[in-house]
Coordinates of N, CA and C in Angstrom, one line a residue:
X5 N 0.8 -1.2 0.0 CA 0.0 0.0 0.0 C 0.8 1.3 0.0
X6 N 2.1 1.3 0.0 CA 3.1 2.5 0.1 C 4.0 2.5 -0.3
X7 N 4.1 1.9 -1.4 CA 5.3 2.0 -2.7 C 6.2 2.9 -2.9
X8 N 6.5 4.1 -2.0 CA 7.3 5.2 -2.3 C 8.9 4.8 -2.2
X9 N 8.4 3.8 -1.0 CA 10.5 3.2 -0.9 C 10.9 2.7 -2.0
X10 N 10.0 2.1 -2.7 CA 10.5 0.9 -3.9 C 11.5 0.9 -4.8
X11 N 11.4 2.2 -4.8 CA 12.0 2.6 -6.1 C 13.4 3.1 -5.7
X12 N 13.8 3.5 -4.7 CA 14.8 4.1 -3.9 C 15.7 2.7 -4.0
X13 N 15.1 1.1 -3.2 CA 16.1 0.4 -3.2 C 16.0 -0.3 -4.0
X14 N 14.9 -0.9 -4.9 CA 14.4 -1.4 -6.3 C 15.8 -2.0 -7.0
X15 N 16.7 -1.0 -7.5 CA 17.8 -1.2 -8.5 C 18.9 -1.7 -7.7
X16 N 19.2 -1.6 -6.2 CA 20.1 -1.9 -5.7 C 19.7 -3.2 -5.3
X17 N 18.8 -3.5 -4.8 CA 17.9 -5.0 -5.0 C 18.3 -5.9 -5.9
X18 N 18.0 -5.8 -7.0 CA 18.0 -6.7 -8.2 C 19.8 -6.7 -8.7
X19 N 20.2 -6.2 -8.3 CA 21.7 -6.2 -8.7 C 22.4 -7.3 -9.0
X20 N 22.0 -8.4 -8.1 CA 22.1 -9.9 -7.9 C 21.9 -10.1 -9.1
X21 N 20.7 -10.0 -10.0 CA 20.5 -10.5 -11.0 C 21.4 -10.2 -12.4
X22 N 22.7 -11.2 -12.5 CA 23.5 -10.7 -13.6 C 22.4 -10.7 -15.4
X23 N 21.7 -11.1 -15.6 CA 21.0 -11.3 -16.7 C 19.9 -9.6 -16.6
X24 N 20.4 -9.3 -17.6 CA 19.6 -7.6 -17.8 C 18.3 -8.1 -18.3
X25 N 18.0 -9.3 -19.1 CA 16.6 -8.6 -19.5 C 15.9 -9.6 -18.6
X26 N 16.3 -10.4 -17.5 CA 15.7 -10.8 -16.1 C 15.3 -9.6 -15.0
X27 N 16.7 -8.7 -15.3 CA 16.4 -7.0 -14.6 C 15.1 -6.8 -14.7
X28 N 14.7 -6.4 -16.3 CA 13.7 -5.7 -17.3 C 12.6 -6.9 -16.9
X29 N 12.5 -8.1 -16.7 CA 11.1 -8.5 -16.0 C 10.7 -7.9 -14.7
X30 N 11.9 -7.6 -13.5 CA 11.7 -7.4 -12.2 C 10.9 -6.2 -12.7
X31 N 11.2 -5.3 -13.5 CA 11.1 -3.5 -13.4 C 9.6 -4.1 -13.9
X32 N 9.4 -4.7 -14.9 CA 7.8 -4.4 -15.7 C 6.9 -5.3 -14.0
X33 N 7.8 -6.1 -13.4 CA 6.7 -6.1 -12.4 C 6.5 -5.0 -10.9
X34 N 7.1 -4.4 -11.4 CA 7.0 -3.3 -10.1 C 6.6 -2.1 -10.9
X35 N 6.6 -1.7 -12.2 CA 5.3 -1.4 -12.7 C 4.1 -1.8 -12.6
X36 N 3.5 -2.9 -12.5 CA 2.3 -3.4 -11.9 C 1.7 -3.4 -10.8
X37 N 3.1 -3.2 -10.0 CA 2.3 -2.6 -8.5 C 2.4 -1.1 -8.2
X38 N 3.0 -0.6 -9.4 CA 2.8 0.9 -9.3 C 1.5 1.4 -10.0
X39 N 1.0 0.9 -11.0 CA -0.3 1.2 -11.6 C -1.4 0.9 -11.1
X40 N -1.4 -0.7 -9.7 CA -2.3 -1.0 -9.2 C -2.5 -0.5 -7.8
X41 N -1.1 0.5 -7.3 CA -1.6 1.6 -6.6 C -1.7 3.1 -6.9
X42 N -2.6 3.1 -8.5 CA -2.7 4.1 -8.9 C -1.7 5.5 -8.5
X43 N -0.3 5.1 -9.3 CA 0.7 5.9 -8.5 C 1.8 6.0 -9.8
X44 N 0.9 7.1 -10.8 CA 1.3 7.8 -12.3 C 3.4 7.9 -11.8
X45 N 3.3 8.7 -11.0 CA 4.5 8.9 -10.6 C 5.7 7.9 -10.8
X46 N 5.4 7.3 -9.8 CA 6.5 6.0 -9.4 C 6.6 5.4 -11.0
X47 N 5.3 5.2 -11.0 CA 5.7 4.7 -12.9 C 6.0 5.1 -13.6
X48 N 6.2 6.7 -13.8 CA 7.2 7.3 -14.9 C 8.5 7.1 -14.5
X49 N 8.9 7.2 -13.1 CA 10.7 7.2 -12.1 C 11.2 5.5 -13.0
X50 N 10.2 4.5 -12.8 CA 10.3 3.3 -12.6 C 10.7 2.9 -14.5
X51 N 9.9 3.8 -15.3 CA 9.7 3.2 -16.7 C 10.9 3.7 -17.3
X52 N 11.6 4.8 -16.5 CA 12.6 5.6 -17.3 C 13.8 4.5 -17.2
X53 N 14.1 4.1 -16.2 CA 14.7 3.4 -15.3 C 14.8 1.6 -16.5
X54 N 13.7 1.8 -16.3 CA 13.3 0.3 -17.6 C 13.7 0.6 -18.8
X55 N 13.2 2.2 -19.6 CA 13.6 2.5 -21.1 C 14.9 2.1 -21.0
X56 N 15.6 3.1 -20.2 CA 17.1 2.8 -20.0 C 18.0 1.1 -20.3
X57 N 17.5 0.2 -19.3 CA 17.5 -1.1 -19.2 C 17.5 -1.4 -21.0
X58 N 16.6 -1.4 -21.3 CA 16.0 -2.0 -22.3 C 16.7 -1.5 -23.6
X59 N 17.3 -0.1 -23.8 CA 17.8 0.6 -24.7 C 19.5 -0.4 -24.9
X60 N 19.7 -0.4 -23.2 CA 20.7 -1.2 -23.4 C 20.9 -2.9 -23.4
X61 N 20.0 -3.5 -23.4 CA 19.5 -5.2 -24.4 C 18.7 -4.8 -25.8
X62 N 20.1 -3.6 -26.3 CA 19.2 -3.5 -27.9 C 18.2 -3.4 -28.3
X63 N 16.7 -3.3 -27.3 CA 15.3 -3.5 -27.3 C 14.5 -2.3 -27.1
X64 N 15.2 -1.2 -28.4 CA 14.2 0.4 -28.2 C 13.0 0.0 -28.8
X65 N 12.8 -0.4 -29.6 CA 11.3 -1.0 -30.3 C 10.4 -1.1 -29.0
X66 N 10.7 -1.8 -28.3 CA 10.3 -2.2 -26.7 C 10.0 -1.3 -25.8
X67 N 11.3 -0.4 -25.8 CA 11.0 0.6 -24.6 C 9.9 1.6 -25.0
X68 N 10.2 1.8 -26.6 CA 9.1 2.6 -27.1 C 7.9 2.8 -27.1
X69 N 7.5 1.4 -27.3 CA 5.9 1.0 -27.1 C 5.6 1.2 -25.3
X70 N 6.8 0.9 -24.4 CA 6.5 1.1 -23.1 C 6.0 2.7 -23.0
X71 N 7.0 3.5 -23.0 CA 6.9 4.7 -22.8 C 5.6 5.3 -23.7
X72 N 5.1 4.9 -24.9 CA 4.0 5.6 -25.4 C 2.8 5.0 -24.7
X73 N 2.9 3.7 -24.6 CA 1.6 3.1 -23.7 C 1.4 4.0 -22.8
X74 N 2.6 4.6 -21.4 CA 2.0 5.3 -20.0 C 1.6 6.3 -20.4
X75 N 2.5 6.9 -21.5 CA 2.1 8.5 -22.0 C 0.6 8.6 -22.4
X76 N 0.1 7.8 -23.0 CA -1.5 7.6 -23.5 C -2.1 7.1 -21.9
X77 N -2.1 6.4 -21.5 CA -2.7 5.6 -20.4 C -2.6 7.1 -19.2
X78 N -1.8 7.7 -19.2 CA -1.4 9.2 -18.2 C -1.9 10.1 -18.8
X79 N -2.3 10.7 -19.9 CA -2.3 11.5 -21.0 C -2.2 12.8 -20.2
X80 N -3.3 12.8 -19.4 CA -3.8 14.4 -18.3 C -2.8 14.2 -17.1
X81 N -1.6 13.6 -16.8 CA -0.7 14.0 -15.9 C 0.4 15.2 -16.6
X82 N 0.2 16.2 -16.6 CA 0.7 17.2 -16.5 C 2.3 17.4 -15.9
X83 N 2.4 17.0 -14.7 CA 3.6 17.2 -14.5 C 4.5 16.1 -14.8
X84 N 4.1 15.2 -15.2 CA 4.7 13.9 -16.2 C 5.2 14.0 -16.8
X85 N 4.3 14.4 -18.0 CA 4.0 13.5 -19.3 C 5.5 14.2 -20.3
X86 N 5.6 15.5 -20.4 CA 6.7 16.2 -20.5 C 7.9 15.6 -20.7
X87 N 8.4 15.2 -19.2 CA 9.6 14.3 -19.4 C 9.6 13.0 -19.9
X88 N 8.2 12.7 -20.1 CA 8.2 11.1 -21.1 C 8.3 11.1 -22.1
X89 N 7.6 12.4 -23.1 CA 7.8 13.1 -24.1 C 9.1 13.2 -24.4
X90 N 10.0 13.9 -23.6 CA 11.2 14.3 -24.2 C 12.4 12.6 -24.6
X91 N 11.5 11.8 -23.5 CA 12.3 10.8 -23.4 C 12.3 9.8 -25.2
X92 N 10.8 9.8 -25.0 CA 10.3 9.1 -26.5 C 10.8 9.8 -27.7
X93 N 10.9 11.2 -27.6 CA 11.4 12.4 -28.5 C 12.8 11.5 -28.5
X94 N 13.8 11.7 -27.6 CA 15.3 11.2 -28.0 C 15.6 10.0 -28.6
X95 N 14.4 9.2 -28.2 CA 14.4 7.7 -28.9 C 14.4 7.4 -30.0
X96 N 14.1 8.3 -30.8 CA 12.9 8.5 -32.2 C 14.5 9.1 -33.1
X97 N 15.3 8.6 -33.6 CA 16.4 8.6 -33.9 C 16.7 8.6 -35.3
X98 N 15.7 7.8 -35.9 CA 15.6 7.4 -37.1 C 14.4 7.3 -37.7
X99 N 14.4 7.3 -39.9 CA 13.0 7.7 -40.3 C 12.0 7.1 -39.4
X100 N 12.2 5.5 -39.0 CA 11.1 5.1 -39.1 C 10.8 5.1 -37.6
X101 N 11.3 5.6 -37.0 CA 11.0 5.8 -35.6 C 10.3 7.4 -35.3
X102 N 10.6 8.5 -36.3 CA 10.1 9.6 -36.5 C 9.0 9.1 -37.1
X103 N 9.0 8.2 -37.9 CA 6.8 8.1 -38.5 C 6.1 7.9 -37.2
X104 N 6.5 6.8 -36.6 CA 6.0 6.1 -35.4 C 5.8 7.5 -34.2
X105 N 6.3 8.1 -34.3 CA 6.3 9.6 -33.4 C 5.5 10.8 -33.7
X106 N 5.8 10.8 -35.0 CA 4.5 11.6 -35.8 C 2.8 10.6 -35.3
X107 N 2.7 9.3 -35.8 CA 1.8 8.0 -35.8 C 1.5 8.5 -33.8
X108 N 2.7 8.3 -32.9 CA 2.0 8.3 -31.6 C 1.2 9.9 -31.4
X109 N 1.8 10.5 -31.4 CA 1.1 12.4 -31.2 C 0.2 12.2 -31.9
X110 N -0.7 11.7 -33.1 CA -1.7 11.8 -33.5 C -2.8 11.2 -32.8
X111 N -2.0 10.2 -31.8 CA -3.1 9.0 -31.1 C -3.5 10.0 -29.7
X112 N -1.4 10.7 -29.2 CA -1.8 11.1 -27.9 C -2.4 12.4 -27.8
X113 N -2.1 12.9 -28.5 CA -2.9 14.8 -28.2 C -4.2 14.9 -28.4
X114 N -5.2 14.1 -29.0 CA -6.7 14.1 -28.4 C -7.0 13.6 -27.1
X115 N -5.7 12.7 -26.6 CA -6.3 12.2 -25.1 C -6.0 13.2 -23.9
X116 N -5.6 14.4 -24.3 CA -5.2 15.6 -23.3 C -6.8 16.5 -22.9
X117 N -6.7 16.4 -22.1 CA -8.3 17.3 -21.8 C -7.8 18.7 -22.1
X118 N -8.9 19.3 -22.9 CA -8.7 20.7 -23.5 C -8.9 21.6 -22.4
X119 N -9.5 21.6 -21.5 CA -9.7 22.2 -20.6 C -9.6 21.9 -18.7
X120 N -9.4 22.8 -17.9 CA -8.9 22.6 -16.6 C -9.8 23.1 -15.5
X121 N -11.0 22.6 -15.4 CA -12.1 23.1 -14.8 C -12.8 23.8 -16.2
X122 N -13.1 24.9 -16.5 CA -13.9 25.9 -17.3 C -13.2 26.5 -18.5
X123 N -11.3 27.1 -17.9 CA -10.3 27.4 -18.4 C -9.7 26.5 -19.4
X124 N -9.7 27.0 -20.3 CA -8.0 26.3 -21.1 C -7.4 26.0 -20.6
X125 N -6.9 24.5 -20.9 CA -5.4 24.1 -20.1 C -4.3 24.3 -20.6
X126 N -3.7 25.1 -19.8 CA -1.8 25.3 -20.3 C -1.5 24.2 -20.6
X127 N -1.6 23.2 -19.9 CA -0.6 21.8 -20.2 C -1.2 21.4 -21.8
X128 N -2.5 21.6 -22.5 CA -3.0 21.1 -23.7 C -2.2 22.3 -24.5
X129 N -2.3 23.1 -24.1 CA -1.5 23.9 -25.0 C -0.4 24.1 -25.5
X130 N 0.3 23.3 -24.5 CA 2.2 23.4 -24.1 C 2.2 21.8 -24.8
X131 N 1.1 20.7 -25.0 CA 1.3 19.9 -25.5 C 0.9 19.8 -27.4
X132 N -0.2 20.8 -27.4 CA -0.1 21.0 -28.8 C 0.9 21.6 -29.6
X133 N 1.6 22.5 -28.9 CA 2.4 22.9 -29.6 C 3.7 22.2 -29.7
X134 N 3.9 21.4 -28.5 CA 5.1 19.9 -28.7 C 4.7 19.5 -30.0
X135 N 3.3 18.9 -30.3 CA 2.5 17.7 -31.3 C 2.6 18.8 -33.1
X136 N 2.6 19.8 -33.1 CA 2.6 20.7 -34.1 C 4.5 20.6 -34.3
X137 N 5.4 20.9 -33.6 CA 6.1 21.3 -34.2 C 7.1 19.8 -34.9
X138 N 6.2 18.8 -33.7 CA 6.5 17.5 -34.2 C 6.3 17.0 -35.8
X139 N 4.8 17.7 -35.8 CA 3.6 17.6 -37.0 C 4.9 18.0 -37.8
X140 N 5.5 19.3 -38.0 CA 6.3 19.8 -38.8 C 7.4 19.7 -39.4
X141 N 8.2 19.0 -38.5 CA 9.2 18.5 -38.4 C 9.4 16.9 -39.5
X142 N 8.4 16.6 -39.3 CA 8.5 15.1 -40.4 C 7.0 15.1 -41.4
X143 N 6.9 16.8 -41.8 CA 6.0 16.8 -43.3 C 4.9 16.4 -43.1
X144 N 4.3 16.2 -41.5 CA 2.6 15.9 -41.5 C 1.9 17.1 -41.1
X145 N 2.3 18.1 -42.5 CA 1.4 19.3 -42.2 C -0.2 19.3 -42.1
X146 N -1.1 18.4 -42.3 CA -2.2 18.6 -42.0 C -2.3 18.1 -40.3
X147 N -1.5 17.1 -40.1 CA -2.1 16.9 -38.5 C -1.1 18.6 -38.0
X148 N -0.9 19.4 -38.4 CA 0.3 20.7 -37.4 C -1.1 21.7 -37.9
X149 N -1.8 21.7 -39.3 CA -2.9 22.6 -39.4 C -3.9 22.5 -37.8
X150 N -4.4 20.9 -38.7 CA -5.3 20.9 -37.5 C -5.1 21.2 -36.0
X151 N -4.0 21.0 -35.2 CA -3.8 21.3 -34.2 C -3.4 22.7 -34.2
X152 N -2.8 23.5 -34.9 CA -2.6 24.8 -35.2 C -4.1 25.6 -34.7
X153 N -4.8 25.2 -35.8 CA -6.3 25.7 -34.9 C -6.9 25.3 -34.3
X154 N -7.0 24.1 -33.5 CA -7.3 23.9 -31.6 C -6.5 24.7 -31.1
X155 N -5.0 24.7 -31.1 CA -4.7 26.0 -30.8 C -5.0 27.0 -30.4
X156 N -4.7 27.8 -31.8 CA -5.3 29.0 -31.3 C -7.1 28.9 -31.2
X157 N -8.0 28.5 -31.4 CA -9.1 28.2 -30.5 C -8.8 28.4 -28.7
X158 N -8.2 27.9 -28.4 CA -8.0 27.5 -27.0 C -7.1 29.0 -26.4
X159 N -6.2 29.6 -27.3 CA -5.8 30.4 -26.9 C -6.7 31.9 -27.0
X160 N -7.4 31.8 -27.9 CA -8.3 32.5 -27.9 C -9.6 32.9 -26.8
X161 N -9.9 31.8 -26.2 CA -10.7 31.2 -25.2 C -10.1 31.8 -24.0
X162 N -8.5 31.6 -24.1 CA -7.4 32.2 -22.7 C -7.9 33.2 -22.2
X163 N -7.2 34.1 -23.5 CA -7.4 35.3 -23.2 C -8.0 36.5 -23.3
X164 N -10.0 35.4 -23.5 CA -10.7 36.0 -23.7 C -11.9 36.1 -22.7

């Protein structure tokens, strides 16, 4: 019920285990006790921790799908989602990992609530404009249009 240590001794724990993608089973299971104490947090500390792992048993394909799964499954964590973003951003290295990044932003930036109570949300806005300049960046100017004007819609709304 109080997962907050876990993570602290987690990695010094498993150390024993000479076999890394025996590591990378321990981690995806202490993801599951971090999701099943609804605890967004510990699972981004815990997943970075795993991308890492996994980047190094050659298995970005893997880490990739990890980190976009929490990113979608978190979408409205706010003080998150950012550093997962930047994380999947550095991943994305190559064409075909840039389609796949273009392909995830179009799945994850409708799952952002446009609004924060009544208000515009900064965080949808600070995330459209991540998803736009992504949009731009690899030639999918119609999904950078479309979000262009949710955009400014929303910002209009701001500061009106």
């Amino acid at each position: 019920p109080f997962p907050d240590y876990t993570l602290r001794v987690f990695p010094e724990f498993i150390n024993f285990e000479p076999d890394l993608a025996e590591r990378a089973k321990y981690y995806y299971r202490l993801l599951d006790v971090y999701s099943s104490a609804n605890r967004p947090d510990l699972a981004f500390q815990g997943l970075y921790k795993l991308s890492d792992l996994l980047v190094e048993l050659d298995r970005k394909p893997e880490a990739l799908r990890a980190l976009s799964a929490a990113a979608r499954k978190y979408a409205n964590e706010g003080q998150y989602v950012p550093k997962m973003l930047g994380r999947i951003e550095s991943l994305c290295d190559t064409p075909e990992t840039q389609s796949a990044l273009v392909a995830f932003y179009a799945e994850f930036l409708p799952l952002i609530p446009e609004k924060r109570g009544s208000r515009p949300s900064k965080y949808c806005m600070d995330m459209y404009e991540r998803g736009i300049q992504i949009f731009l960046n690899n030639s999918a100017s119609s999904n950078a249009l479309f979000y262009q004007q949710k955009l400014a819609l929303l910002q209009a709304q701001s500061s009106g």
